[in-house]
PDB file of C-alpha atoms in Angstrom:
ATOM      1  CA  UNK A   1      91.992 113.480 -24.245  1.00  0.00           C
ATOM      2  CA  UNK A   2      94.839 115.532 -22.726  1.00  0.00           C
ATOM      3  CA  UNK A   3      98.474 115.107 -22.054  1.00  0.00           C
ATOM      4  CA  UNK A   4     100.394 116.900 -19.201  1.00  0.00           C
ATOM      5  CA  UNK A   5     103.580 118.180 -20.663  1.00  0.00           C
ATOM      6  CA  UNK A   6     106.215 119.564 -18.211  1.00  0.00           C
ATOM      7  CA  UNK A   7     109.043 121.669 -19.699  1.00  0.00           C
ATOM      8  CA  UNK A   8     112.285 121.206 -17.828  1.00  0.00           C
ATOM      9  CA  UNK A   9     115.988 120.588 -18.224  1.00  0.00           C
ATOM     10  CA  UNK A  10     118.763 118.782 -16.489  1.00  0.00           C
ATOM     11  CA  UNK A  11     120.010 121.851 -14.634  1.00  0.00           C
ATOM     12  CA  UNK A  12     116.447 122.428 -12.989  1.00  0.00           C
ATOM     13  CA  UNK A  13     116.298 118.764 -11.818  1.00  0.00           C
ATOM     14  CA  UNK A  14     116.674 120.028  -8.123  1.00  0.00           C
ATOM     15  CA  UNK A  15     113.015 121.149  -8.611  1.00  0.00           C
ATOM     16  CA  UNK A  16     111.482 117.811  -9.591  1.00  0.00           C
ATOM     17  CA  UNK A  17     110.892 116.230  -6.203  1.00  0.00           C
ATOM     18  CA  UNK A  18     108.784 119.194  -5.111  1.00  0.00           C
ATOM     19  CA  UNK A  19     107.136 119.646  -8.395  1.00  0.00           C
ATOM     20  CA  UNK A  20     105.959 115.999  -8.422  1.00  0.00           C
ATOM     21  CA  UNK A  21     104.914 116.157  -4.850  1.00  0.00           C
ATOM     22  CA  UNK A  22     102.677 119.020  -5.481  1.00  0.00           C
ATOM     23  CA  UNK A  23     101.613 117.800  -8.884  1.00  0.00           C
ATOM     24  CA  UNK A  24     100.519 114.383  -7.270  1.00  0.00           C
ATOM     25  CA  UNK A  25      98.544 116.430  -4.717  1.00  0.00           C
ATOM     26  CA  UNK A  26      96.744 118.809  -6.998  1.00  0.00           C
ATOM     27  CA  UNK A  27      96.672 117.339 -10.631  1.00  0.00           C
ATOM     28  CA  UNK A  28      93.828 114.880 -10.208  1.00  0.00           C
ATOM     29  CA  UNK A  29      93.528 114.052 -13.919  1.00  0.00           C
ATOM     30  CA  UNK A  30      94.036 110.552 -15.352  1.00  0.00           C
ATOM     31  CA  UNK A  31      96.387 111.187 -18.286  1.00  0.00           C
ATOM     32  CA  UNK A  32      99.950 110.860 -19.308  1.00  0.00           C
ATOM     33  CA  UNK A  33     102.241 113.038 -17.479  1.00  0.00           C
ATOM     34  CA  UNK A  34     105.612 113.747 -19.410  1.00  0.00           C
ATOM     35  CA  UNK A  35     108.573 115.708 -18.436  1.00  0.00           C
ATOM     36  CA  UNK A  36     110.579 117.032 -21.366  1.00  0.00           C
ATOM     37  CA  UNK A  37     114.215 117.017 -20.358  1.00  0.00           C
ATOM     38  CA  UNK A  38     117.606 116.710 -21.986  1.00  0.00           C
ATOM     39  CA  UNK A  39     119.621 113.600 -20.623  1.00  0.00           C
ATOM     40  CA  UNK A  40     118.264 113.002 -17.111  1.00  0.00           C
ATOM     41  CA  UNK A  41     115.282 110.834 -16.396  1.00  0.00           C
ATOM     42  CA  UNK A  42     112.675 111.959 -13.684  1.00  0.00           C
ATOM     43  CA  UNK A  43     112.558 109.166 -11.122  1.00  0.00           C
ATOM     44  CA  UNK A  44     108.906 109.502  -9.889  1.00  0.00           C
ATOM     45  CA  UNK A  45     106.160 106.974 -10.217  1.00  0.00           C
ATOM     46  CA  UNK A  46     103.371 107.901 -12.632  1.00  0.00           C
ATOM     47  CA  UNK A  47     105.740 110.130 -14.854  1.00  0.00           C
ATOM     48  CA  UNK A  48     107.522 109.634 -18.177  1.00  0.00           C
ATOM     49  CA  UNK A  49     110.589 111.443 -19.335  1.00  0.00           C
ATOM     50  CA  UNK A  50     110.930 112.546 -22.915  1.00  0.00           C
ATOM     51  CA  UNK A  51     114.752 112.924 -23.584  1.00  0.00           C
ATOM     52  CA  UNK A  52     115.453 115.168 -26.360  1.00  0.00           C
ATOM     53  CA  UNK A  53     119.111 116.019 -25.942  1.00  0.00           C
ATOM     54  CA  UNK A  54     120.774 119.323 -25.384  1.00  0.00           C
ATOM     55  CA  UNK A  55     119.209 121.441 -28.260  1.00  0.00           C
ATOM     56  CA  UNK A  56     117.371 124.656 -28.034  1.00  0.00           C
ATOM     57  CA  UNK A  57     114.379 124.782 -25.742  1.00  0.00           C
ATOM     58  CA  UNK A  58     111.722 125.055 -28.483  1.00  0.00           C
ATOM     59  CA  UNK A  59     113.422 122.076 -30.506  1.00  0.00           C
ATOM     60  CA  UNK A  60     113.061 119.962 -27.339  1.00  0.00           C
ATOM     61  CA  UNK A  61     109.450 120.951 -26.823  1.00  0.00           C
ATOM     62  CA  UNK A  62     108.620 120.287 -30.477  1.00  0.00           C
ATOM     63  CA  UNK A  63     110.132 116.894 -30.196  1.00  0.00           C
ATOM     64  CA  UNK A  64     107.790 116.009 -27.395  1.00  0.00           C
ATOM     65  CA  UNK A  65     104.788 117.503 -29.130  1.00  0.00           C
ATOM     66  CA  UNK A  66     105.395 115.179 -32.106  1.00  0.00           C
ATOM     67  CA  UNK A  67     104.889 112.274 -29.825  1.00  0.00           C
ATOM     68  CA  UNK A  68     101.680 113.641 -28.130  1.00  0.00           C
ATOM     69  CA  UNK A  69      98.684 111.499 -29.298  1.00  0.00           C
ATOM     70  CA  UNK A  70      95.867 113.659 -27.595  1.00  0.00           C
ATOM     71  CA  UNK A  71      93.924 116.475 -29.142  1.00  0.00           C
ATOM     72  CA  UNK A  72      94.682 118.593 -26.120  1.00  0.00           C
ATOM     73  CA  UNK A  73      97.910 119.420 -24.120  1.00  0.00           C
ATOM     74  CA  UNK A  74      98.225 121.012 -20.708  1.00  0.00           C
ATOM     75  CA  UNK A  75     101.636 122.722 -20.744  1.00  0.00           C
ATOM     76  CA  UNK A  76     103.488 123.815 -17.461  1.00  0.00           C
ATOM     77  CA  UNK A  77     107.052 124.603 -16.509  1.00  0.00           C
ATOM     78  CA  UNK A  78     108.856 122.735 -13.730  1.00  0.00           C
ATOM     79  CA  UNK A  79     109.172 125.759 -11.570  1.00  0.00           C
ATOM     80  CA  UNK A  80     105.362 126.353 -11.563  1.00  0.00           C
ATOM     81  CA  UNK A  81     104.587 124.485  -8.361  1.00  0.00           C
ATOM     82  CA  UNK A  82     100.722 123.539  -8.507  1.00  0.00           C
ATOM     83  CA  UNK A  83      99.031 124.795  -5.331  1.00  0.00           C
ATOM     84  CA  UNK A  84      95.385 124.424  -6.456  1.00  0.00           C
ATOM     85  CA  UNK A  85      93.362 121.365  -7.424  1.00  0.00           C
ATOM     86  CA  UNK A  86      92.934 120.784 -11.137  1.00  0.00           C
ATOM     87  CA  UNK A  87      90.770 117.828 -11.525  1.00  0.00           C
ATOM     88  CA  UNK A  88      88.819 116.246 -14.378  1.00  0.00           C
ATOM     89  CA  UNK A  89      85.918 118.493 -14.183  1.00  0.00           C
ATOM     90  CA  UNK A  90      88.234 121.447 -14.528  1.00  0.00           C
ATOM     91  CA  UNK A  91      89.862 120.045 -17.605  1.00  0.00           C
ATOM     92  CA  UNK A  92      86.368 119.191 -19.088  1.00  0.00           C
ATOM     93  CA  UNK A  93      85.158 122.626 -18.509  1.00  0.00           C
ATOM     94  CA  UNK A  94      88.057 124.040 -20.481  1.00  0.00           C
ATOM     95  CA  UNK A  95      87.780 121.547 -23.199  1.00  0.00           C
ATOM     96  CA  UNK A  96      83.985 122.190 -23.402  1.00  0.00           C
ATOM     97  CA  UNK A  97      84.745 125.866 -23.793  1.00  0.00           C
ATOM     98  CA  UNK A  98      87.264 125.230 -26.545  1.00  0.00           C
ATOM     99  CA  UNK A  99      84.678 123.167 -28.460  1.00  0.00           C
ATOM    100  CA  UNK A 100      81.924 125.697 -28.109  1.00  0.00           C
ATOM    101  CA  UNK A 101      83.932 128.743 -28.964  1.00  0.00           C
ATOM    102  CA  UNK A 102      86.499 127.122 -31.253  1.00  0.00           C
ATOM    103  CA  UNK A 103      89.353 128.452 -28.921  1.00  0.00           C
ATOM    104  CA  UNK A 104      92.933 127.314 -29.467  1.00  0.00           C
ATOM    105  CA  UNK A 105      94.220 128.077 -26.042  1.00  0.00           C
ATOM    106  CA  UNK A 106      92.595 128.683 -22.766  1.00  0.00           C
ATOM    107  CA  UNK A 107      94.697 130.005 -19.968  1.00  0.00           C
ATOM    108  CA  UNK A 108      94.131 129.503 -16.043  1.00  0.00           C
ATOM    109  CA  UNK A 109      95.527 132.746 -15.040  1.00  0.00           C
ATOM    110  CA  UNK A 110      94.207 136.083 -13.274  1.00  0.00           C
ATOM    111  CA  UNK A 111      94.066 138.928 -15.785  1.00  0.00           C
ATOM    112  CA  UNK A 112      97.488 140.250 -16.432  1.00  0.00           C
ATOM    113  CA  UNK A 113      98.526 143.879 -16.918  1.00  0.00           C
ATOM    114  CA  UNK A 114     100.897 142.530 -19.700  1.00  0.00           C
ATOM    115  CA  UNK A 115      98.082 141.438 -21.957  1.00  0.00           C
ATOM    116  CA  UNK A 116      95.050 143.124 -23.609  1.00  0.00           C
ATOM    117  CA  UNK A 117      91.536 141.807 -23.155  1.00  0.00           C
ATOM    118  CA  UNK A 118      88.239 142.343 -24.679  1.00  0.00           C
ATOM    119  CA  UNK A 119      86.931 143.484 -21.455  1.00  0.00           C
ATOM    120  CA  UNK A 120      83.537 144.579 -22.783  1.00  0.00           C
ATOM    121  CA  UNK A 121      82.629 141.156 -24.110  1.00  0.00           C
ATOM    122  CA  UNK A 122      83.367 138.663 -21.295  1.00  0.00           C
ATOM    123  CA  UNK A 123      81.821 135.092 -21.694  1.00  0.00           C
ATOM    124  CA  UNK A 124      79.847 133.739 -18.688  1.00  0.00           C
ATOM    125  CA  UNK A 125      80.507 129.936 -19.263  1.00  0.00           C
ATOM    126  CA  UNK A 126      78.929 127.587 -16.552  1.00  0.00           C
ATOM    127  CA  UNK A 127      79.346 130.049 -13.879  1.00  0.00           C
ATOM    128  CA  UNK A 128      83.063 131.071 -14.866  1.00  0.00           C
ATOM    129  CA  UNK A 129      84.082 134.242 -16.559  1.00  0.00           C
ATOM    130  CA  UNK A 130      86.308 134.028 -19.615  1.00  0.00           C
ATOM    131  CA  UNK A 131      87.851 136.860 -21.361  1.00  0.00           C
ATOM    132  CA  UNK A 132      89.312 136.817 -25.040  1.00  0.00           C
ATOM    133  CA  UNK A 133      92.849 137.900 -25.335  1.00  0.00           C
ATOM    134  CA  UNK A 134      92.887 140.557 -28.134  1.00  0.00           C
ATOM    135  CA  UNK A 135      94.660 139.593 -31.284  1.00  0.00           C
ATOM    136  CA  UNK A 136      97.109 142.472 -30.989  1.00  0.00           C
ATOM    137  CA  UNK A 137      98.030 141.666 -27.439  1.00  0.00           C
ATOM    138  CA  UNK A 138     101.435 140.715 -26.086  1.00  0.00           C
ATOM    139  CA  UNK A 139     101.997 137.290 -24.822  1.00  0.00           C
ATOM    140  CA  UNK A 140      99.509 135.381 -26.901  1.00  0.00           C
ATOM    141  CA  UNK A 141     102.129 132.371 -26.640  1.00  0.00           C
ATOM    142  CA  UNK A 142     102.713 132.871 -22.989  1.00  0.00           C
ATOM    143  CA  UNK A 143     103.807 129.703 -21.112  1.00  0.00           C
ATOM    144  CA  UNK A 144     101.327 130.271 -18.225  1.00  0.00           C
ATOM    145  CA  UNK A 145      99.481 127.072 -17.490  1.00  0.00           C
ATOM    146  CA  UNK A 146      96.936 126.516 -20.158  1.00  0.00           C
ATOM    147  CA  UNK A 147      94.879 124.054 -22.094  1.00  0.00           C
ATOM    148  CA  UNK A 148      96.119 124.053 -25.676  1.00  0.00           C
ATOM    149  CA  UNK A 149      94.900 122.560 -28.744  1.00  0.00           C
ATOM    150  CA  UNK A 150      97.804 120.383 -29.547  1.00  0.00           C
ATOM    151  CA  UNK A 151      97.844 121.339 -33.185  1.00  0.00           C
ATOM    152  CA  UNK A 152      97.784 125.131 -32.378  1.00  0.00           C
ATOM    153  CA  UNK A 153     100.662 124.632 -30.089  1.00  0.00           C
ATOM    154  CA  UNK A 154     102.636 122.832 -32.817  1.00  0.00           C
ATOM    155  CA  UNK A 155     101.711 125.755 -35.293  1.00  0.00           C
ATOM    156  CA  UNK A 156     102.949 128.490 -33.222  1.00  0.00           C
ATOM    157  CA  UNK A 157     106.224 127.131 -31.888  1.00  0.00           C
ATOM    158  CA  UNK A 158     109.441 127.197 -34.041  1.00  0.00           C
ATOM    159  CA  UNK A 159     112.913 126.005 -33.880  1.00  0.00           C
ATOM    160  CA  UNK A 160     115.956 127.555 -32.186  1.00  0.00           C
ATOM    161  CA  UNK A 161     114.218 129.645 -29.608  1.00  0.00           C
ATOM    162  CA  UNK A 162     114.434 130.019 -25.857  1.00  0.00           C
ATOM    163  CA  UNK A 163     111.289 130.271 -23.736  1.00  0.00           C
ATOM    164  CA  UNK A 164     111.264 134.158 -23.936  1.00  0.00           C
ATOM    165  CA  UNK A 165     111.609 134.026 -27.665  1.00  0.00           C
ATOM    166  CA  UNK A 166     108.633 131.614 -27.681  1.00  0.00           C
ATOM    167  CA  UNK A 167     106.515 134.105 -25.744  1.00  0.00           C
ATOM    168  CA  UNK A 168     107.651 137.342 -27.500  1.00  0.00           C
ATOM    169  CA  UNK A 169     108.787 136.458 -31.115  1.00  0.00           C
ATOM    170  CA  UNK A 170     106.135 133.686 -31.201  1.00  0.00           C
ATOM    171  CA  UNK A 171     103.520 136.257 -30.355  1.00  0.00           C
ATOM    172  CA  UNK A 172     104.952 138.673 -32.988  1.00  0.00           C
ATOM    173  CA  UNK A 173     104.459 136.089 -35.605  1.00  0.00           C
ATOM    174  CA  UNK A 174     100.677 135.610 -34.972  1.00  0.00           C
ATOM    175  CA  UNK A 175      99.798 138.954 -33.753  1.00  0.00           C
ATOM    176  CA  UNK A 176      96.743 140.451 -35.527  1.00  0.00           C
ATOM    177  CA  UNK A 177      95.415 137.019 -36.750  1.00  0.00           C
ATOM    178  CA  UNK A 178      92.319 135.305 -35.506  1.00  0.00           C
ATOM    179  CA  UNK A 179      94.107 133.462 -32.585  1.00  0.00           C
ATOM    180  CA  UNK A 180      91.189 132.682 -30.365  1.00  0.00           C
ATOM    181  CA  UNK A 181      93.210 132.695 -27.069  1.00  0.00           C
ATOM    182  CA  UNK A 182      91.125 133.138 -23.892  1.00  0.00           C
ATOM    183  CA  UNK A 183      91.601 133.444 -20.237  1.00  0.00           C
ATOM    184  CA  UNK A 184      89.165 131.578 -17.962  1.00  0.00           C
ATOM    185  CA  UNK A 185      89.420 133.109 -14.532  1.00  0.00           C
ATOM    186  CA  UNK A 186      89.660 131.125 -11.110  1.00  0.00           C
ATOM    187  CA  UNK A 187      89.255 132.388  -7.698  1.00  0.00           C
ATOM    188  CA  UNK A 188      93.008 131.568  -6.914  1.00  0.00           C
ATOM    189  CA  UNK A 189      96.284 131.496  -8.894  1.00  0.00           C
ATOM    190  CA  UNK A 190      96.965 127.850  -9.456  1.00  0.00           C
ATOM    191  CA  UNK A 191     100.730 127.804  -8.995  1.00  0.00           C
ATOM    192  CA  UNK A 192     103.716 129.320  -7.058  1.00  0.00           C
ATOM    193  CA  UNK A 193     106.606 130.386  -9.155  1.00  0.00           C
ATOM    194  CA  UNK A 194     109.569 128.673  -7.558  1.00  0.00           C
ATOM    195  CA  UNK A 195     112.380 130.275  -9.539  1.00  0.00           C
ATOM    196  CA  UNK A 196     113.044 133.809 -10.713  1.00  0.00           C
ATOM    197  CA  UNK A 197     114.905 134.445 -13.812  1.00  0.00           C
ATOM    198  CA  UNK A 198     118.620 133.912 -13.286  1.00  0.00           C
ATOM    199  CA  UNK A 199     117.986 130.754 -10.996  1.00  0.00           C
ATOM    200  CA  UNK A 200     117.277 132.305  -7.744  1.00  0.00           C
ATOM    201  CA  UNK A 201     114.575 130.763  -5.487  1.00  0.00           C
ATOM    202  CA  UNK A 202     111.466 133.203  -5.344  1.00  0.00           C
ATOM    203  CA  UNK A 203     110.727 135.132  -2.120  1.00  0.00           C
ATOM    204  CA  UNK A 204     108.174 133.326   0.036  1.00  0.00           C
ATOM    205  CA  UNK A 205     109.704 129.825  -0.308  1.00  0.00           C
ATOM    206  CA  UNK A 206     109.810 129.046   3.522  1.00  0.00           C
ATOM    207  CA  UNK A 207     106.088 129.736   3.625  1.00  0.00           C
ATOM    208  CA  UNK A 208     105.303 127.443   0.636  1.00  0.00           C
ATOM    209  CA  UNK A 209     107.700 124.787   1.970  1.00  0.00           C
ATOM    210  CA  UNK A 210     105.983 124.807   5.391  1.00  0.00           C
ATOM    211  CA  UNK A 211     102.411 124.761   3.977  1.00  0.00           C
ATOM    212  CA  UNK A 212     103.052 121.765   1.838  1.00  0.00           C
ATOM    213  CA  UNK A 213     105.685 120.001   3.759  1.00  0.00           C
ATOM    214  CA  UNK A 214     108.213 120.219   0.879  1.00  0.00           C
ATOM    215  CA  UNK A 215     111.915 119.196   0.785  1.00  0.00           C
ATOM    216  CA  UNK A 216     114.539 121.945   1.093  1.00  0.00           C
ATOM    217  CA  UNK A 217     115.673 123.056  -2.302  1.00  0.00           C
ATOM    218  CA  UNK A 218     119.232 122.344  -2.998  1.00  0.00           C
ATOM    219  CA  UNK A 219     120.412 123.937  -6.190  1.00  0.00           C
ATOM    220  CA  UNK A 220     123.369 121.816  -7.492  1.00  0.00           C
ATOM    221  CA  UNK A 221     123.598 123.570 -10.879  1.00  0.00           C
TER     222      UNK A 221
END
Protein backbone atom coordinates (compact mmCIF):
# COMPACT_ATOMS: atom_id res chain seq x y z
CA UNK A 1 0.00 0.00 0.00
CA UNK A 2 2.83 2.42 0.86
CA UNK A 3 6.61 2.58 0.42
CA UNK A 4 8.96 4.53 2.69
CA UNK A 5 11.50 6.35 0.52
CA UNK A 6 14.47 8.01 2.20
CA UNK A 7 16.37 10.52 0.10
CA UNK A 8 20.10 10.58 0.82
CA UNK A 9 23.56 10.66 -0.75
CA UNK A 10 26.95 9.09 -0.04
CA UNK A 11 28.27 12.22 1.68
CA UNK A 12 25.48 12.09 4.28
CA UNK A 13 26.12 8.46 5.19
CA UNK A 14 27.35 9.64 8.62
CA UNK A 15 23.66 10.17 9.49
CA UNK A 16 22.39 6.73 8.53
CA UNK A 17 22.98 4.90 11.82
CA UNK A 18 21.04 7.44 13.83
CA UNK A 19 18.33 7.76 11.20
CA UNK A 20 17.69 4.01 11.17
CA UNK A 21 17.81 3.82 14.97
CA UNK A 22 15.02 6.37 15.24
CA UNK A 23 13.13 5.03 12.24
CA UNK A 24 13.11 1.54 13.79
CA UNK A 25 11.78 3.04 17.00
CA UNK A 26 9.10 5.29 15.53
CA UNK A 27 8.14 4.00 12.05
CA UNK A 28 5.81 1.14 12.98
CA UNK A 29 4.52 0.36 9.50
CA UNK A 30 5.11 -2.95 7.73
CA UNK A 31 6.34 -1.82 4.31
CA UNK A 32 9.42 -1.59 2.13
CA UNK A 33 11.95 0.94 3.41
CA UNK A 34 14.29 2.14 0.70
CA UNK A 35 17.24 4.52 0.89
CA UNK A 36 17.97 6.35 -2.37
CA UNK A 37 21.73 6.79 -2.48
CA UNK A 38 24.53 7.03 -5.01
CA UNK A 39 27.19 4.29 -4.63
CA UNK A 40 27.09 3.31 -0.93
CA UNK A 41 24.72 0.68 0.47
CA UNK A 42 22.99 1.23 3.79
CA UNK A 43 24.02 -1.60 6.11
CA UNK A 44 20.91 -1.85 8.28
CA UNK A 45 18.51 -4.74 8.69
CA UNK A 46 15.12 -4.17 7.12
CA UNK A 47 16.26 -1.50 4.66
CA UNK A 48 17.03 -1.67 0.97
CA UNK A 49 19.27 0.71 -0.95
CA UNK A 50 18.44 1.98 -4.41
CA UNK A 51 21.77 2.93 -5.95
CA UNK A 52 21.27 5.44 -8.73
CA UNK A 53 24.75 6.78 -9.36
CA UNK A 54 26.07 10.32 -9.00
CA UNK A 55 23.52 12.18 -11.10
CA UNK A 56 21.34 15.15 -10.08
CA UNK A 57 19.18 14.76 -6.98
CA UNK A 58 15.85 14.61 -8.80
CA UNK A 59 17.18 12.12 -11.36
CA UNK A 60 18.03 9.79 -8.49
CA UNK A 61 14.62 10.20 -6.84
CA UNK A 62 12.89 9.60 -10.19
CA UNK A 63 14.89 6.42 -10.70
CA UNK A 64 13.67 5.09 -7.35
CA UNK A 65 10.08 6.17 -7.96
CA UNK A 66 10.04 4.18 -11.19
CA UNK A 67 10.71 1.07 -9.09
CA UNK A 68 7.99 1.81 -6.51
CA UNK A 69 5.04 -0.56 -6.90
CA UNK A 70 2.72 0.91 -4.26
CA UNK A 71 0.02 3.50 -4.86
CA UNK A 72 1.35 5.69 -2.04
CA UNK A 73 4.81 6.87 -1.03
CA UNK A 74 5.99 8.37 2.25
CA UNK A 75 9.04 10.47 1.45
CA UNK A 76 11.52 11.76 4.00
CA UNK A 77 15.12 12.98 3.99
CA UNK A 78 17.92 11.24 5.86
CA UNK A 79 18.51 14.21 8.15
CA UNK A 80 14.87 14.26 9.32
CA UNK A 81 15.24 12.08 12.41
CA UNK A 82 11.80 10.72 13.33
CA UNK A 83 10.95 11.54 16.96
CA UNK A 84 7.24 10.64 17.07
CA UNK A 85 5.48 7.34 16.36
CA UNK A 86 4.03 6.85 12.89
CA UNK A 87 2.09 3.59 12.94
CA UNK A 88 -0.23 1.81 10.55
CA UNK A 89 -3.29 3.58 11.90
CA UNK A 90 -1.66 6.95 11.15
CA UNK A 91 -0.88 5.92 7.58
CA UNK A 92 -4.37 4.47 7.15
CA UNK A 93 -5.87 7.77 8.35
CA UNK A 94 -3.94 9.71 5.72
CA UNK A 95 -4.78 7.27 2.95
CA UNK A 96 -8.48 7.35 3.89
CA UNK A 97 -8.31 11.15 3.71
CA UNK A 98 -6.63 11.00 0.29
CA UNK A 99 -9.35 8.71 -1.01
CA UNK A 100 -12.25 10.72 0.42
CA UNK A 101 -11.02 14.12 -0.76
CA UNK A 102 -9.11 13.00 -3.86
CA UNK A 103 -5.95 14.51 -2.37
CA UNK A 104 -2.58 14.18 -4.05
CA UNK A 105 -0.36 14.83 -1.04
CA UNK A 106 -0.94 15.13 2.70
CA UNK A 107 1.80 16.62 4.84
CA UNK A 108 2.40 15.76 8.51
CA UNK A 109 3.54 19.21 9.51
CA UNK A 110 2.52 22.15 11.70
CA UNK A 111 1.14 25.10 9.77
CA UNK A 112 4.04 27.00 8.23
CA UNK A 113 4.41 30.75 7.76
CA UNK A 114 5.99 29.91 4.38
CA UNK A 115 2.75 28.48 2.99
CA UNK A 116 -0.78 29.76 2.37
CA UNK A 117 -3.75 27.80 3.70
CA UNK A 118 -7.49 28.00 3.22
CA UNK A 119 -7.89 28.86 6.89
CA UNK A 120 -11.65 29.39 6.74
CA UNK A 121 -12.43 25.92 5.46
CA UNK A 122 -10.51 23.39 7.53
CA UNK A 123 -11.65 19.77 7.45
CA UNK A 124 -12.39 17.90 10.67
CA UNK A 125 -11.44 14.34 9.73
CA UNK A 126 -11.76 11.65 12.37
CA UNK A 127 -10.87 14.12 15.09
CA UNK A 128 -7.93 15.62 13.20
CA UNK A 129 -7.86 19.00 11.51
CA UNK A 130 -6.68 19.27 7.91
CA UNK A 131 -6.08 22.41 5.87
CA UNK A 132 -5.88 22.68 2.11
CA UNK A 133 -2.72 24.38 0.89
CA UNK A 134 -3.87 27.10 -1.48
CA UNK A 135 -3.04 26.55 -5.12
CA UNK A 136 -1.06 29.81 -5.30
CA UNK A 137 1.04 28.95 -2.24
CA UNK A 138 4.80 28.50 -2.14
CA UNK A 139 6.27 25.07 -1.35
CA UNK A 140 3.50 22.92 -2.80
CA UNK A 141 6.25 20.41 -3.59
CA UNK A 142 7.89 20.70 -0.18
CA UNK A 143 9.97 17.72 0.96
CA UNK A 144 8.47 17.88 4.45
CA UNK A 145 7.37 14.36 5.55
CA UNK A 146 4.23 13.56 3.59
CA UNK A 147 2.07 10.82 2.19
CA UNK A 148 2.10 11.25 -1.60
CA UNK A 149 0.13 9.60 -4.32
CA UNK A 150 3.05 8.01 -6.10
CA UNK A 151 1.77 9.11 -9.51
CA UNK A 152 1.49 12.73 -8.35
CA UNK A 153 5.06 12.61 -7.04
CA UNK A 154 6.20 11.35 -10.45
CA UNK A 155 4.21 14.09 -12.18
CA UNK A 156 5.74 17.04 -10.30
CA UNK A 157 9.38 15.95 -10.22
CA UNK A 158 11.66 16.73 -13.16
CA UNK A 159 15.22 15.99 -14.21
CA UNK A 160 18.35 17.94 -13.33
CA UNK A 161 17.12 19.63 -10.16
CA UNK A 162 18.56 19.84 -6.67
CA UNK A 163 16.18 19.59 -3.66
CA UNK A 164 15.62 23.36 -3.49
CA UNK A 165 14.75 23.53 -7.18
CA UNK A 166 12.28 20.71 -6.65
CA UNK A 167 10.59 22.69 -3.88
CA UNK A 168 10.69 26.09 -5.62
CA UNK A 169 10.77 25.55 -9.39
CA UNK A 170 8.58 22.48 -8.96
CA UNK A 171 6.01 24.60 -7.15
CA UNK A 172 6.19 27.32 -9.81
CA UNK A 173 5.34 24.76 -12.48
CA UNK A 174 2.10 23.66 -10.79
CA UNK A 175 1.11 26.89 -9.04
CA UNK A 176 -2.47 27.86 -9.76
CA UNK A 177 -3.62 24.40 -10.76
CA UNK A 178 -5.95 22.14 -8.81
CA UNK A 179 -3.16 20.50 -6.82
CA UNK A 180 -5.12 19.14 -3.84
CA UNK A 181 -2.24 19.37 -1.36
CA UNK A 182 -3.23 19.26 2.32
CA UNK A 183 -1.65 19.47 5.75
CA UNK A 184 -3.07 17.22 8.47
CA UNK A 185 -2.05 18.59 11.84
CA UNK A 186 -0.54 16.59 14.69
CA UNK A 187 0.07 17.58 18.29
CA UNK A 188 3.85 17.42 17.83
CA UNK A 189 6.32 17.82 15.00
CA UNK A 190 7.31 14.32 13.90
CA UNK A 191 11.02 14.90 13.29
CA UNK A 192 14.14 16.76 14.34
CA UNK A 193 16.16 18.29 11.50
CA UNK A 194 19.69 17.03 12.11
CA UNK A 195 21.58 19.10 9.55
CA UNK A 196 21.30 22.72 8.55
CA UNK A 197 22.02 23.84 5.00
CA UNK A 198 25.78 23.80 4.58
CA UNK A 199 26.25 20.52 6.45
CA UNK A 200 26.40 21.82 10.03
CA UNK A 201 24.72 19.84 12.81
CA UNK A 202 21.63 21.65 14.05
CA UNK A 203 21.52 23.27 17.51
CA UNK A 204 20.07 21.01 20.18
CA UNK A 205 21.94 17.90 19.06
CA UNK A 206 23.20 16.99 22.53
CA UNK A 207 19.65 17.01 23.91
CA UNK A 208 18.36 14.80 21.10
CA UNK A 209 21.34 12.46 21.40
CA UNK A 210 20.78 12.06 25.13
CA UNK A 211 16.99 11.68 24.79
CA UNK A 212 17.26 8.82 22.30
CA UNK A 213 20.68 7.36 23.18
CA UNK A 214 22.08 8.07 19.71
CA UNK A 215 25.63 7.74 18.44
CA UNK A 216 27.88 10.76 18.21
CA UNK A 217 27.69 12.20 14.71
CA UNK A 218 31.06 12.11 13.00
CA UNK A 219 30.94 14.04 9.77
CA UNK A 220 33.55 12.43 7.51
CA UNK A 221 32.61 14.24 4.31
